[in-house]
Coordinates of C-alpha atoms and ligand atoms in Angstrom, one line a residue:
X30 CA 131.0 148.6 126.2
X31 CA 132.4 151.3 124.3
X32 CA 130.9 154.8 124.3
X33 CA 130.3 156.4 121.3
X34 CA 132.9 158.6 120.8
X35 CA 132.2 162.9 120.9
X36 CA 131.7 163.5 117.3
X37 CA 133.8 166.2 115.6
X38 CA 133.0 169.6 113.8
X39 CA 132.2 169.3 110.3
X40 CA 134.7 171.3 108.9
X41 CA 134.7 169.4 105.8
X42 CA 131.2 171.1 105.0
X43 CA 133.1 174.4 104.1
X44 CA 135.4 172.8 102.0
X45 CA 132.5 173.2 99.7
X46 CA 131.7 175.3 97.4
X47 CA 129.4 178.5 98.7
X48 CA 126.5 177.1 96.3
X49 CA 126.6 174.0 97.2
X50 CA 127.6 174.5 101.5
X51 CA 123.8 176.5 101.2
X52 CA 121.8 173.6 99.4
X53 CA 123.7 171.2 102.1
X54 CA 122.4 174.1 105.3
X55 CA 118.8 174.0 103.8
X56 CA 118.6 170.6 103.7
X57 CA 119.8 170.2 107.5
X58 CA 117.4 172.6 108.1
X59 CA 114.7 170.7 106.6
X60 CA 115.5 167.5 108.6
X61 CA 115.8 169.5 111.8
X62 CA 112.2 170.4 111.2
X63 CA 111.4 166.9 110.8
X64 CA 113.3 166.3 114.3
X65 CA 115.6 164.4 112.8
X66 CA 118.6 165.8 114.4
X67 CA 120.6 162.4 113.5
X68 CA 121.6 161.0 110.3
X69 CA 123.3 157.6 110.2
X70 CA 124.2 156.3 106.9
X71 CA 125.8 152.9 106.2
X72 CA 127.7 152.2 102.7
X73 CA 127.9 148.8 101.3
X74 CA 128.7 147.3 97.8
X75 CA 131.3 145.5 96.3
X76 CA 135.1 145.6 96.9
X77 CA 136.2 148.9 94.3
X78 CA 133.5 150.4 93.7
X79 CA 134.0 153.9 95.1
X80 CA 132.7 153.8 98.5
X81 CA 135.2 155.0 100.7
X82 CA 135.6 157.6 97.9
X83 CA 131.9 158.3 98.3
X84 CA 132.0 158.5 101.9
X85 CA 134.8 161.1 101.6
X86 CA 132.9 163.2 99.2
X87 CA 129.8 163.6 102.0
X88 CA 132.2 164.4 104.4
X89 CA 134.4 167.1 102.4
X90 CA 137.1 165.6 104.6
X91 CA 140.1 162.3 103.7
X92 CA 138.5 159.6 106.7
X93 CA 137.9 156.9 104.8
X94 CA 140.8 154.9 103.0
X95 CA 140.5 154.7 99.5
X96 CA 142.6 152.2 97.6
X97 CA 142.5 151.4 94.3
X98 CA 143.9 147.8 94.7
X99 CA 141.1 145.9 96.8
X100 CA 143.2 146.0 100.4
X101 CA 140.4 147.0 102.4
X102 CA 140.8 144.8 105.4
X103 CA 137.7 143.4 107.4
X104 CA 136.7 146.1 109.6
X105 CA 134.3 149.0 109.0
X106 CA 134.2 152.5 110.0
X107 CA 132.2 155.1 111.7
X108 CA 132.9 159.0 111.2
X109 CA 131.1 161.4 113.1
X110 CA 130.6 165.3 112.3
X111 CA 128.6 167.6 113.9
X112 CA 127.4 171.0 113.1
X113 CA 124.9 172.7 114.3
X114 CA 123.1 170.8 116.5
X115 CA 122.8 168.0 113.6
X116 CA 125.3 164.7 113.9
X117 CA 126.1 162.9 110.4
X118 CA 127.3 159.4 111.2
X119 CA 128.6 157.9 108.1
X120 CA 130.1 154.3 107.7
X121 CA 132.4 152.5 105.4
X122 CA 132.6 149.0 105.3
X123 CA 134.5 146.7 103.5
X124 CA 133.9 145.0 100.0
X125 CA 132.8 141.7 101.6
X126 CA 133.9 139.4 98.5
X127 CA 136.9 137.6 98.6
X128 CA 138.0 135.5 96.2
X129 CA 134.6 135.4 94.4
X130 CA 132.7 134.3 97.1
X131 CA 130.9 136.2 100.6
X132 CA 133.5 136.8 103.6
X133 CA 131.5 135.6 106.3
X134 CA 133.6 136.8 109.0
X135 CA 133.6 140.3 107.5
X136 CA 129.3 140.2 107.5
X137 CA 129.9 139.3 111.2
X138 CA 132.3 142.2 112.2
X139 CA 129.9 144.6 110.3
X140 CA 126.9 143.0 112.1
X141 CA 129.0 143.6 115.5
X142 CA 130.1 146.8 114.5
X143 CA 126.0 147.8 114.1
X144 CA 125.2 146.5 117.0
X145 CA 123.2 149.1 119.1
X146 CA 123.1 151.6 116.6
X147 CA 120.3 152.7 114.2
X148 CA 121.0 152.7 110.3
X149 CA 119.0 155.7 108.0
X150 CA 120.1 155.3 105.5
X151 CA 122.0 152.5 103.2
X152 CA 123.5 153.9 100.6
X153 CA 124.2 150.8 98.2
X154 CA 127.3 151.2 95.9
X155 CA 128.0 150.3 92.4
X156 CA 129.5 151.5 89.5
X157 CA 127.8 153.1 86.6
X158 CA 130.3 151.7 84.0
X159 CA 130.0 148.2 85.0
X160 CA 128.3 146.6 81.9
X161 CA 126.8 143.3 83.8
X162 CA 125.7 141.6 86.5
X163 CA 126.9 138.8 88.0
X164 CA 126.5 135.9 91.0
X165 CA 128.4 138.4 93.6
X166 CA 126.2 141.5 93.1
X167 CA 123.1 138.8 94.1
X168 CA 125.4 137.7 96.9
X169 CA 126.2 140.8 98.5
X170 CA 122.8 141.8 98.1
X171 CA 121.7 138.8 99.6
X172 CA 124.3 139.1 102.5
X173 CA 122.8 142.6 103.4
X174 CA 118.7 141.2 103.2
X175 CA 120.0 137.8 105.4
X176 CA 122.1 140.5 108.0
X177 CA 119.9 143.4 108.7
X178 CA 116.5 142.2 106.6
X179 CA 115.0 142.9 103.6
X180 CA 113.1 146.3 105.7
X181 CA 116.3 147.9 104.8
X182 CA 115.6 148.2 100.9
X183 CA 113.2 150.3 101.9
X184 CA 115.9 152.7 103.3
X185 CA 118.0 152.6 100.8
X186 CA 119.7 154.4 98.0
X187 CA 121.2 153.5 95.2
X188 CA 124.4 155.0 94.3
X189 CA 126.3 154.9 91.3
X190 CA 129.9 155.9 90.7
X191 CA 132.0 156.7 88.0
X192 CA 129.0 158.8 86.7
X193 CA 130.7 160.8 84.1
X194 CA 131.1 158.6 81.7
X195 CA 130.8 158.3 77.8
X196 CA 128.4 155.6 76.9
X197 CA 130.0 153.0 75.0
X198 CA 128.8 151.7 71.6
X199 CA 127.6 155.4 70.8
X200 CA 124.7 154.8 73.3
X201 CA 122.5 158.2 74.7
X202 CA 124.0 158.4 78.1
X203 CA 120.2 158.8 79.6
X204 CA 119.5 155.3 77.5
X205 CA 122.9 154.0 79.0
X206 CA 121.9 154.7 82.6
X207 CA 118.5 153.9 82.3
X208 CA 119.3 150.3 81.0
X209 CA 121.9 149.9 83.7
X210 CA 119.6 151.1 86.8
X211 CA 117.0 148.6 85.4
X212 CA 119.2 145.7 85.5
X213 CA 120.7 146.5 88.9
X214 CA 117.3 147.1 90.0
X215 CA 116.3 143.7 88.7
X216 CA 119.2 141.9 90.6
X217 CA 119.0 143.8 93.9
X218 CA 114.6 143.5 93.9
X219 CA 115.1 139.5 93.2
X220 CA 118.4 139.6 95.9
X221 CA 116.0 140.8 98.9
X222 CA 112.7 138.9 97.8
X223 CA 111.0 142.2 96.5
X224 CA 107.5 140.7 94.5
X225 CA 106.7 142.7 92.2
X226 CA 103.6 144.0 93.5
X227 CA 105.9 145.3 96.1
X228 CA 107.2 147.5 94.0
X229 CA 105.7 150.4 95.4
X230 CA 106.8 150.1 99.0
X231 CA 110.4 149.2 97.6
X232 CA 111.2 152.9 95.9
X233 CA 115.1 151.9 95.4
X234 CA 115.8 155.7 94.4
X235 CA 119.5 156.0 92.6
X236 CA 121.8 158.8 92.6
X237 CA 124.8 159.9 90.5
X238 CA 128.7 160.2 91.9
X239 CA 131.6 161.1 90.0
X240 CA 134.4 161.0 92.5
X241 CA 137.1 161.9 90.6
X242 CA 139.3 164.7 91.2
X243 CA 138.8 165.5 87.0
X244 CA 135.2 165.8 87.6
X245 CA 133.8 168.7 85.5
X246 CA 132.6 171.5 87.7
X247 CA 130.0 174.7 87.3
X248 CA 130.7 178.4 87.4
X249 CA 130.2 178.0 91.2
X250 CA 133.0 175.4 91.0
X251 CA 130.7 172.7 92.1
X252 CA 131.2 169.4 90.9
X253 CA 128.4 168.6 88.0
X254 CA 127.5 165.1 86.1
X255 CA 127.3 165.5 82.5
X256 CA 124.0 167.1 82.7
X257 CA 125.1 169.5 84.7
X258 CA 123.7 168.7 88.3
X259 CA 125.7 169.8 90.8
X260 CA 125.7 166.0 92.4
X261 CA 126.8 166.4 96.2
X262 CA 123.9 168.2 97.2
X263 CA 121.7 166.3 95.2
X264 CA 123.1 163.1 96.7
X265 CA 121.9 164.4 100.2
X266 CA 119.1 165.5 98.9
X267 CA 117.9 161.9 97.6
X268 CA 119.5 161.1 101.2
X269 CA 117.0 163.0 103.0
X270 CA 114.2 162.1 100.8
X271 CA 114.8 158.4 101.8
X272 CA 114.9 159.2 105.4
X273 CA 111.3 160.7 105.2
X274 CA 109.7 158.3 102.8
X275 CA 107.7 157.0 105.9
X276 CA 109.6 154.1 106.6
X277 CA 111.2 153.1 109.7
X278 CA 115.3 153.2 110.4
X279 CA 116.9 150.0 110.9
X280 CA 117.5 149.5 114.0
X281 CA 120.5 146.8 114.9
X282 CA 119.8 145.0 117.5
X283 CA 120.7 141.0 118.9
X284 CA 117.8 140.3 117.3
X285 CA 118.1 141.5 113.7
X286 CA 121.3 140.0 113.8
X287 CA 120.1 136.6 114.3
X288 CA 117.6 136.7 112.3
X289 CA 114.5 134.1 112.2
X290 CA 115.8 130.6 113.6
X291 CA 115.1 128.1 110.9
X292 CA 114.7 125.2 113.0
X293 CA 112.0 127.5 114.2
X294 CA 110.9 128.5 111.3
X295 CA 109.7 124.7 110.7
X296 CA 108.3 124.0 113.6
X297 CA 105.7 126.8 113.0
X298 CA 104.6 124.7 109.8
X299 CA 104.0 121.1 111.5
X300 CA 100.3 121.6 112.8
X301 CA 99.7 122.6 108.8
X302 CA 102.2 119.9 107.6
X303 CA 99.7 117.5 109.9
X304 CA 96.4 118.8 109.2
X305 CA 97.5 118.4 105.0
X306 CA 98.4 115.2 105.9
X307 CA 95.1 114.4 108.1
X308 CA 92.9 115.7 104.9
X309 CA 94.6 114.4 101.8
X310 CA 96.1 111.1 103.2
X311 CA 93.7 110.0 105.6
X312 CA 90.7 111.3 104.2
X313 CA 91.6 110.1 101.0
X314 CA 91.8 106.6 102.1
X315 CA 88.6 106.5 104.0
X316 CA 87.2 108.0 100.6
X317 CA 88.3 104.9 98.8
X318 CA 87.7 102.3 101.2
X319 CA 84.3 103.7 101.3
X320 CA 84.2 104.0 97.8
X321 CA 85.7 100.5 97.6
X322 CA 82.4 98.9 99.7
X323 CA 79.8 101.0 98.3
X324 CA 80.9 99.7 94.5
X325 CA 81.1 96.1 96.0
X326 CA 84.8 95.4 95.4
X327 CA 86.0 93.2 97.7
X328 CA 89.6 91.8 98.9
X329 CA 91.6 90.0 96.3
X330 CA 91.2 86.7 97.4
X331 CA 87.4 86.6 98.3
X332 CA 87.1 87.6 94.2
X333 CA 89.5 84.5 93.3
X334 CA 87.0 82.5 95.3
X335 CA 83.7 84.0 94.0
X336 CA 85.1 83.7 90.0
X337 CA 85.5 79.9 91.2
X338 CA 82.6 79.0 92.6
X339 CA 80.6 81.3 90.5
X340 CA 78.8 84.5 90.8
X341 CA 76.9 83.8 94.2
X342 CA 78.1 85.7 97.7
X343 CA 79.7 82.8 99.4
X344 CA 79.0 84.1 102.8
X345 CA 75.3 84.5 101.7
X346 CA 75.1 80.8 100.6
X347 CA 76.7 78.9 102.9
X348 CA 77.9 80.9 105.7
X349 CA 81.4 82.6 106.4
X350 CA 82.6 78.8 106.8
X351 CA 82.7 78.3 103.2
X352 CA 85.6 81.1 102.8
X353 CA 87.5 79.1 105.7
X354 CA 87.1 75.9 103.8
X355 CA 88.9 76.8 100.1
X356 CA 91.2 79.0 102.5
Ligands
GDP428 P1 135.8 150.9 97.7 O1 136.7 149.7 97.7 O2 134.5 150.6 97.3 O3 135.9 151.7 99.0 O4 136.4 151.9 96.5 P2 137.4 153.1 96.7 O5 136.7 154.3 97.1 O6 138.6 152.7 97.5 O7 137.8 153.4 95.2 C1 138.4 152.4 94.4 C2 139.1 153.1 93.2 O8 138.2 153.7 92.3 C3 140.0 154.2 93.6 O9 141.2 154.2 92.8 C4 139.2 155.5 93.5 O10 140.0 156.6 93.2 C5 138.4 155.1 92.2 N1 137.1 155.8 92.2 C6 136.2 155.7 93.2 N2 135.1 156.4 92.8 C7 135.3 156.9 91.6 C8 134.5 157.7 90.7 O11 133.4 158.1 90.9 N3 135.1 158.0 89.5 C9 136.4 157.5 89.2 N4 136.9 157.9 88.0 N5 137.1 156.8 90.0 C10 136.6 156.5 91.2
MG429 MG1 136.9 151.2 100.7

Protein backbone atom coordinates (compact mmCIF):
# COMPACT_ATOMS: atom_id res chain seq x y z
CA UNK A 1 0.00 0.00 0.00
CA UNK A 2 1.29 3.15 -1.17
CA UNK A 3 0.33 6.44 0.41
CA UNK A 4 -0.77 9.07 -1.59
CA UNK A 5 1.97 11.22 -1.99
CA UNK A 6 1.88 15.21 -0.26
CA UNK A 7 0.57 17.12 -3.13
CA UNK A 8 2.63 20.13 -4.27
CA UNK A 9 1.87 23.97 -4.54
CA UNK A 10 0.28 25.00 -7.54
CA UNK A 11 2.63 27.32 -8.84
CA UNK A 12 1.67 26.63 -12.24
CA UNK A 13 -1.70 28.68 -11.50
CA UNK A 14 0.39 31.95 -11.67
CA UNK A 15 1.88 31.19 -14.71
CA UNK A 16 -1.43 32.51 -15.87
CA UNK A 17 -2.40 35.33 -17.02
CA UNK A 18 -3.89 37.92 -14.15
CA UNK A 19 -7.48 37.62 -16.00
CA UNK A 20 -7.60 34.37 -16.25
CA UNK A 21 -5.58 33.24 -12.48
CA UNK A 22 -8.96 35.32 -11.07
CA UNK A 23 -11.73 33.38 -13.24
CA UNK A 24 -9.65 30.10 -12.12
CA UNK A 25 -9.72 31.74 -7.87
CA UNK A 26 -13.52 32.31 -8.29
CA UNK A 27 -14.20 29.18 -9.44
CA UNK A 28 -12.20 27.35 -6.51
CA UNK A 29 -14.07 29.46 -4.58
CA UNK A 30 -17.32 28.37 -5.84
CA UNK A 31 -16.44 24.60 -5.33
CA UNK A 32 -15.22 25.32 -1.78
CA UNK A 33 -18.63 26.48 -1.12
CA UNK A 34 -20.00 23.42 -2.45
CA UNK A 35 -17.48 21.52 -0.01
CA UNK A 36 -15.82 20.19 -2.63
CA UNK A 37 -12.41 20.77 -1.46
CA UNK A 38 -11.11 17.91 -4.05
CA UNK A 39 -11.11 17.66 -7.65
CA UNK A 40 -9.91 14.53 -9.39
CA UNK A 41 -10.00 14.50 -12.94
CA UNK A 42 -9.09 11.52 -15.24
CA UNK A 43 -8.15 12.09 -19.10
CA UNK A 44 -8.71 9.41 -21.64
CA UNK A 45 -8.94 9.23 -25.53
CA UNK A 46 -7.06 8.04 -28.15
CA UNK A 47 -3.16 7.79 -28.56
CA UNK A 48 -2.27 11.70 -30.12
CA UNK A 49 -4.86 13.46 -29.37
CA UNK A 50 -3.60 16.19 -27.01
CA UNK A 51 -4.10 14.84 -23.64
CA UNK A 52 -0.98 15.11 -21.92
CA UNK A 53 -0.94 18.60 -23.70
CA UNK A 54 -4.25 19.23 -22.14
CA UNK A 55 -3.29 18.07 -18.85
CA UNK A 56 -0.35 20.49 -18.87
CA UNK A 57 -2.48 23.42 -19.86
CA UNK A 58 -4.72 22.86 -16.39
CA UNK A 59 -1.77 22.65 -14.58
CA UNK A 60 0.27 25.71 -16.04
CA UNK A 61 3.15 23.46 -15.25
CA UNK A 62 5.44 20.57 -18.03
CA UNK A 63 4.20 17.08 -15.81
CA UNK A 64 2.82 15.22 -18.31
CA UNK A 65 4.92 13.95 -21.38
CA UNK A 66 3.86 15.04 -24.50
CA UNK A 67 5.09 13.33 -27.66
CA UNK A 68 4.07 13.80 -30.90
CA UNK A 69 5.07 10.31 -32.11
CA UNK A 70 2.59 7.80 -30.11
CA UNK A 71 5.47 6.54 -27.47
CA UNK A 72 3.34 6.84 -24.49
CA UNK A 73 4.18 3.70 -22.72
CA UNK A 74 1.48 1.79 -20.56
CA UNK A 75 1.36 3.46 -17.40
CA UNK A 76 -0.70 6.53 -16.24
CA UNK A 77 -0.13 9.38 -14.13
CA UNK A 78 -1.28 11.29 -11.18
CA UNK A 79 -0.28 15.04 -10.52
CA UNK A 80 -1.20 16.71 -7.48
CA UNK A 81 -1.39 20.61 -6.77
CA UNK A 82 -2.59 22.26 -3.94
CA UNK A 83 -3.46 25.72 -3.19
CA UNK A 84 -5.45 27.02 -0.89
CA UNK A 85 -6.87 24.44 0.91
CA UNK A 86 -8.27 22.99 -2.56
CA UNK A 87 -6.16 19.68 -4.07
CA UNK A 88 -6.42 19.21 -8.07
CA UNK A 89 -5.56 15.65 -8.88
CA UNK A 90 -5.28 15.32 -12.50
CA UNK A 91 -4.34 12.11 -14.53
CA UNK A 92 -2.95 11.14 -17.82
CA UNK A 93 -3.26 7.92 -19.15
CA UNK A 94 -2.11 6.42 -22.11
CA UNK A 95 -3.69 6.13 -25.66
CA UNK A 96 -4.81 2.52 -25.03
CA UNK A 97 -4.79 1.49 -28.95
CA UNK A 98 -2.13 -0.39 -30.32
CA UNK A 99 -1.91 -1.45 -33.45
CA UNK A 100 -5.60 -0.80 -34.22
CA UNK A 101 -6.97 -2.69 -31.66
CA UNK A 102 -7.62 -2.15 -27.41
CA UNK A 103 -4.34 -2.77 -25.10
CA UNK A 104 -5.83 -4.87 -22.60
CA UNK A 105 -3.00 -4.78 -20.27
CA UNK A 106 -2.87 -0.99 -20.43
CA UNK A 107 -7.05 -0.93 -19.39
CA UNK A 108 -5.74 -3.09 -16.50
CA UNK A 109 -2.79 -0.88 -15.20
CA UNK A 110 -5.27 2.16 -15.45
CA UNK A 111 -7.92 0.09 -13.61
CA UNK A 112 -4.99 -0.67 -10.90
CA UNK A 113 -3.79 2.64 -10.98
CA UNK A 114 -7.72 3.88 -9.87
CA UNK A 115 -8.00 1.60 -7.59
CA UNK A 116 -9.05 3.35 -4.25
CA UNK A 117 -9.42 6.61 -5.56
CA UNK A 118 -12.55 8.59 -6.66
CA UNK A 119 -12.75 10.03 -10.37
CA UNK A 120 -14.78 13.68 -10.87
CA UNK A 121 -14.43 14.27 -13.52
CA UNK A 122 -13.44 12.35 -17.10
CA UNK A 123 -12.41 14.54 -19.35
CA UNK A 124 -12.75 12.57 -22.76
CA UNK A 125 -10.17 13.70 -25.52
CA UNK A 126 -10.43 14.02 -29.13
CA UNK A 127 -9.53 16.21 -31.71
CA UNK A 128 -11.63 18.80 -33.32
CA UNK A 129 -9.98 18.37 -36.80
CA UNK A 130 -10.52 14.79 -37.06
CA UNK A 131 -13.11 14.47 -39.99
CA UNK A 132 -14.59 10.74 -39.01
CA UNK A 133 -15.23 8.18 -36.84
CA UNK A 134 -14.03 4.99 -36.75
CA UNK A 135 -14.11 1.26 -34.97
CA UNK A 136 -11.35 2.53 -32.28
CA UNK A 137 -13.22 5.73 -31.07
CA UNK A 138 -16.35 2.93 -30.27
CA UNK A 139 -13.56 0.76 -28.79
CA UNK A 140 -12.04 3.06 -26.47
CA UNK A 141 -15.30 4.25 -25.57
CA UNK A 142 -16.44 0.94 -24.96
CA UNK A 143 -13.18 0.13 -22.94
CA UNK A 144 -13.94 3.09 -20.54
CA UNK A 145 -18.16 2.06 -20.06
CA UNK A 146 -16.83 -2.04 -19.67
CA UNK A 147 -13.80 -0.56 -16.90
CA UNK A 148 -15.44 1.95 -14.70
CA UNK A 149 -19.36 1.75 -16.05
CA UNK A 150 -21.39 3.62 -18.21
CA UNK A 151 -22.32 6.06 -14.60
CA UNK A 152 -19.16 7.77 -15.73
CA UNK A 153 -20.73 9.47 -18.99
CA UNK A 154 -22.56 11.19 -16.63
CA UNK A 155 -19.25 12.78 -15.35
CA UNK A 156 -17.85 13.54 -18.09
CA UNK A 157 -16.62 16.19 -20.49
CA UNK A 158 -15.92 16.30 -23.76
CA UNK A 159 -12.89 17.89 -24.85
CA UNK A 160 -11.78 18.79 -28.07
CA UNK A 161 -8.33 19.81 -29.21
CA UNK A 162 -6.78 21.44 -32.01
CA UNK A 163 -9.72 24.03 -31.63
CA UNK A 164 -8.41 26.73 -33.69
CA UNK A 165 -8.84 25.59 -36.69
CA UNK A 166 -10.07 26.77 -40.28
CA UNK A 167 -12.94 24.65 -41.45
CA UNK A 168 -12.25 22.83 -44.39
CA UNK A 169 -14.34 23.00 -47.60
CA UNK A 170 -15.16 26.74 -46.75
CA UNK A 171 -17.50 25.40 -43.91
CA UNK A 172 -18.87 28.10 -40.95
CA UNK A 173 -16.51 27.00 -38.15
CA UNK A 174 -19.80 26.97 -35.75
CA UNK A 175 -21.45 24.53 -38.57
CA UNK A 176 -18.02 22.66 -38.59
CA UNK A 177 -18.03 21.99 -34.83
CA UNK A 178 -21.53 21.48 -34.48
CA UNK A 179 -21.45 18.60 -37.13
CA UNK A 180 -18.38 17.09 -35.51
CA UNK A 181 -19.74 17.16 -31.75
CA UNK A 182 -22.89 15.54 -33.17
CA UNK A 183 -21.18 12.70 -34.64
CA UNK A 184 -18.81 12.08 -31.67
CA UNK A 185 -21.77 12.43 -29.57
CA UNK A 186 -23.50 9.76 -31.69
CA UNK A 187 -20.52 7.25 -31.36
CA UNK A 188 -19.62 7.84 -27.61
CA UNK A 189 -23.89 7.69 -26.61
CA UNK A 190 -24.17 4.20 -28.71
CA UNK A 191 -20.31 3.19 -27.10
CA UNK A 192 -21.78 3.29 -23.44
CA UNK A 193 -25.51 2.06 -24.16
CA UNK A 194 -26.99 5.66 -23.74
CA UNK A 195 -31.02 5.17 -25.20
CA UNK A 196 -32.07 7.89 -26.31
CA UNK A 197 -34.56 8.75 -23.84
CA UNK A 198 -31.52 8.95 -21.70
CA UNK A 199 -30.50 11.69 -23.19
CA UNK A 200 -31.21 13.90 -20.57
CA UNK A 201 -29.43 12.24 -17.64
CA UNK A 202 -26.34 11.84 -20.24
CA UNK A 203 -25.53 15.87 -20.67
CA UNK A 204 -21.94 14.97 -22.45
CA UNK A 205 -21.04 18.89 -22.29
CA UNK A 206 -17.84 19.64 -24.81
CA UNK A 207 -15.29 22.13 -24.42
CA UNK A 208 -12.74 23.78 -26.75
CA UNK A 209 -8.64 23.42 -26.35
CA UNK A 210 -6.12 24.86 -28.53
CA UNK A 211 -2.88 23.72 -27.02
CA UNK A 212 -0.63 25.12 -29.22
CA UNK A 213 2.02 27.46 -28.19
CA UNK A 214 0.66 29.79 -31.63
CA UNK A 215 -2.61 29.97 -29.99
CA UNK A 216 -4.05 33.42 -30.56
CA UNK A 217 -4.34 35.37 -27.30
CA UNK A 218 -6.46 38.57 -25.91
CA UNK A 219 -5.33 41.91 -24.66
CA UNK A 220 -5.01 40.12 -21.26
CA UNK A 221 -2.63 37.72 -23.10
CA UNK A 222 -4.97 34.91 -22.45
CA UNK A 223 -5.15 32.23 -24.76
CA UNK A 224 -8.67 32.64 -26.88
CA UNK A 225 -10.48 30.09 -29.57
CA UNK A 226 -11.46 31.88 -32.64
CA UNK A 227 -14.39 33.36 -31.06
CA UNK A 228 -12.51 34.88 -28.73
CA UNK A 229 -13.15 32.79 -25.37
CA UNK A 230 -10.48 32.84 -23.32
CA UNK A 231 -10.62 28.76 -23.12
CA UNK A 232 -8.66 27.71 -19.84
CA UNK A 233 -11.00 29.06 -17.59
CA UNK A 234 -13.83 28.15 -19.49
CA UNK A 235 -12.52 24.56 -19.61
CA UNK A 236 -12.65 24.54 -15.70
CA UNK A 237 -15.56 26.13 -15.69
CA UNK A 238 -17.45 23.40 -17.83
CA UNK A 239 -15.16 21.22 -15.30
CA UNK A 240 -16.91 22.37 -12.34
CA UNK A 241 -20.30 22.48 -13.85
CA UNK A 242 -19.91 18.71 -14.44
CA UNK A 243 -18.93 18.08 -10.92
CA UNK A 244 -22.24 19.73 -9.63
CA UNK A 245 -24.61 18.44 -12.18
CA UNK A 246 -26.00 16.17 -9.36
CA UNK A 247 -24.41 13.16 -10.21
CA UNK A 248 -22.31 10.97 -8.12
CA UNK A 249 -18.19 10.66 -8.56
CA UNK A 250 -16.93 7.42 -9.66
CA UNK A 251 -15.66 5.81 -7.16
CA UNK A 252 -12.93 2.88 -8.12
CA UNK A 253 -13.23 0.24 -6.14
CA UNK A 254 -12.56 -3.98 -6.50
CA UNK A 255 -15.87 -3.94 -7.45
CA UNK A 256 -16.25 -1.54 -10.40
CA UNK A 257 -13.29 -3.10 -11.67
CA UNK A 258 -14.84 -6.37 -12.00
CA UNK A 259 -17.70 -5.52 -13.12
CA UNK A 260 -21.03 -7.76 -13.35
CA UNK A 261 -19.93 -11.56 -13.58
CA UNK A 262 -21.53 -12.89 -16.73
CA UNK A 263 -21.87 -16.33 -15.69
CA UNK A 264 -23.85 -14.55 -13.09
CA UNK A 265 -25.40 -12.41 -15.10
CA UNK A 266 -27.22 -15.75 -16.70
CA UNK A 267 -28.07 -17.40 -13.92
CA UNK A 268 -30.33 -14.48 -12.76
CA UNK A 269 -32.35 -15.16 -16.05
CA UNK A 270 -33.04 -19.09 -15.65
CA UNK A 271 -36.23 -19.03 -13.35
CA UNK A 272 -37.59 -16.62 -16.43
CA UNK A 273 -35.84 -18.76 -19.11
CA UNK A 274 -38.03 -21.72 -17.21
CA UNK A 275 -41.23 -20.11 -16.54
CA UNK A 276 -41.13 -18.99 -20.67
CA UNK A 277 -40.51 -22.33 -21.26
CA UNK A 278 -43.25 -23.82 -18.69
CA UNK A 279 -46.01 -21.26 -20.50
CA UNK A 280 -45.21 -21.46 -24.25
CA UNK A 281 -43.86 -25.07 -24.46
CA UNK A 282 -45.77 -26.85 -22.07
CA UNK A 283 -48.81 -25.04 -22.05
CA UNK A 284 -48.92 -25.01 -25.63
CA UNK A 285 -48.93 -28.69 -25.89
CA UNK A 286 -51.57 -29.33 -23.37
CA UNK A 287 -53.51 -26.62 -25.55
CA UNK A 288 -53.24 -28.95 -28.53
CA UNK A 289 -53.63 -32.18 -27.08
CA UNK A 290 -56.64 -30.79 -25.59
CA UNK A 291 -57.59 -29.24 -28.69
CA UNK A 292 -56.59 -32.43 -30.44
CA UNK A 293 -59.52 -34.56 -28.24
CA UNK A 294 -62.08 -32.03 -28.11
CA UNK A 295 -62.07 -31.94 -32.23
CA UNK A 296 -62.03 -35.75 -32.13
CA UNK A 297 -58.70 -36.37 -33.93
CA UNK A 298 -57.25 -39.31 -32.93
CA UNK A 299 -53.72 -41.20 -33.29
CA UNK A 300 -52.61 -42.01 -36.84
CA UNK A 301 -53.21 -45.45 -36.86
CA UNK A 302 -56.63 -45.67 -35.03
CA UNK A 303 -57.74 -43.23 -38.32
CA UNK A 304 -56.10 -45.96 -40.81
CA UNK A 305 -58.28 -48.42 -39.03
CA UNK A 306 -61.59 -46.44 -38.83
CA UNK A 307 -61.17 -45.32 -42.93
CA UNK A 308 -61.01 -49.22 -43.27
CA UNK A 309 -63.61 -50.51 -41.57
CA UNK A 310 -65.69 -47.53 -42.15
CA UNK A 311 -67.00 -44.54 -40.25
CA UNK A 312 -68.08 -46.39 -36.94
CA UNK A 313 -65.88 -45.96 -33.42
CA UNK A 314 -64.30 -49.32 -33.34
CA UNK A 315 -63.99 -49.32 -29.67
CA UNK A 316 -67.79 -48.40 -29.50
CA UNK A 317 -68.71 -51.47 -31.69
CA UNK A 318 -66.88 -54.17 -30.69
CA UNK A 319 -64.86 -53.35 -27.86
CA UNK A 320 -61.05 -52.12 -27.57
CA UNK A 321 -60.35 -55.89 -28.74
CA UNK A 322 -61.16 -55.03 -32.24
CA UNK A 323 -58.03 -52.41 -32.43
CA UNK A 324 -55.85 -55.40 -30.97
CA UNK A 325 -57.05 -57.65 -33.72
CA UNK A 326 -56.11 -55.50 -37.18
CA UNK A 327 -52.97 -54.51 -34.88
P1 LIG B 1 -1.59 12.40 -26.22
O1 LIG B 1 -0.94 11.25 -26.90
O2 LIG B 1 -3.07 12.32 -26.34
O3 LIG B 1 -1.12 12.59 -24.83
O4 LIG B 1 -1.19 13.71 -27.08
P2 LIG B 1 -0.04 14.76 -26.78
O5 LIG B 1 -0.46 15.75 -25.78
O6 LIG B 1 1.24 14.03 -26.53
O7 LIG B 1 -0.01 15.51 -28.18
C1 LIG B 1 0.30 14.87 -29.40
C2 LIG B 1 0.80 15.92 -30.41
O8 LIG B 1 -0.24 16.84 -30.70
C3 LIG B 1 1.95 16.75 -29.86
O9 LIG B 1 2.83 17.02 -30.93
C4 LIG B 1 1.29 18.02 -29.36
O10 LIG B 1 2.16 19.14 -29.44
C5 LIG B 1 0.16 18.16 -30.37
N1 LIG B 1 -1.00 18.86 -29.80
C6 LIG B 1 -1.70 18.50 -28.69
N2 LIG B 1 -2.76 19.32 -28.50
C7 LIG B 1 -2.75 20.21 -29.52
C8 LIG B 1 -3.60 21.31 -29.87
O11 LIG B 1 -4.59 21.64 -29.21
N3 LIG B 1 -3.26 22.00 -31.01
C9 LIG B 1 -2.19 21.65 -31.78
N4 LIG B 1 -1.95 22.39 -32.86
N5 LIG B 1 -1.38 20.63 -31.47
C10 LIG B 1 -1.64 19.91 -30.35
MG1 LIG C 1 0.12 11.45 -23.67
Amino acid sequence: MSAAPIPREWVGLQQFPAATQTKLHELLGKLKEEDVSTLTILVMGKGGVGKSSTVNSIVGERVATVSAFQSEGLRPMMCSRTRAGFTLNIIDTPGLIEGGYINEQAVEIIKRFLLGKTVDVLLYVDRLDAYRMDTLDEQVIRAITNSFGKAIWRRTLVVLTHAQLSPPDGLDYNDFFTRRSESLLRYIRSGAGVGKREHGDFPLPIALVENSGRCKTNEHGEKVLPDGTPWVPNLMKEITTVVSNGSKPIHVDQKLIDGPNPNNRWKMFIPLILMVEYFFVVKGIRRAIQADISNGKLDDWEQRYRDLVGSKDPVDQKGSSAINRKA
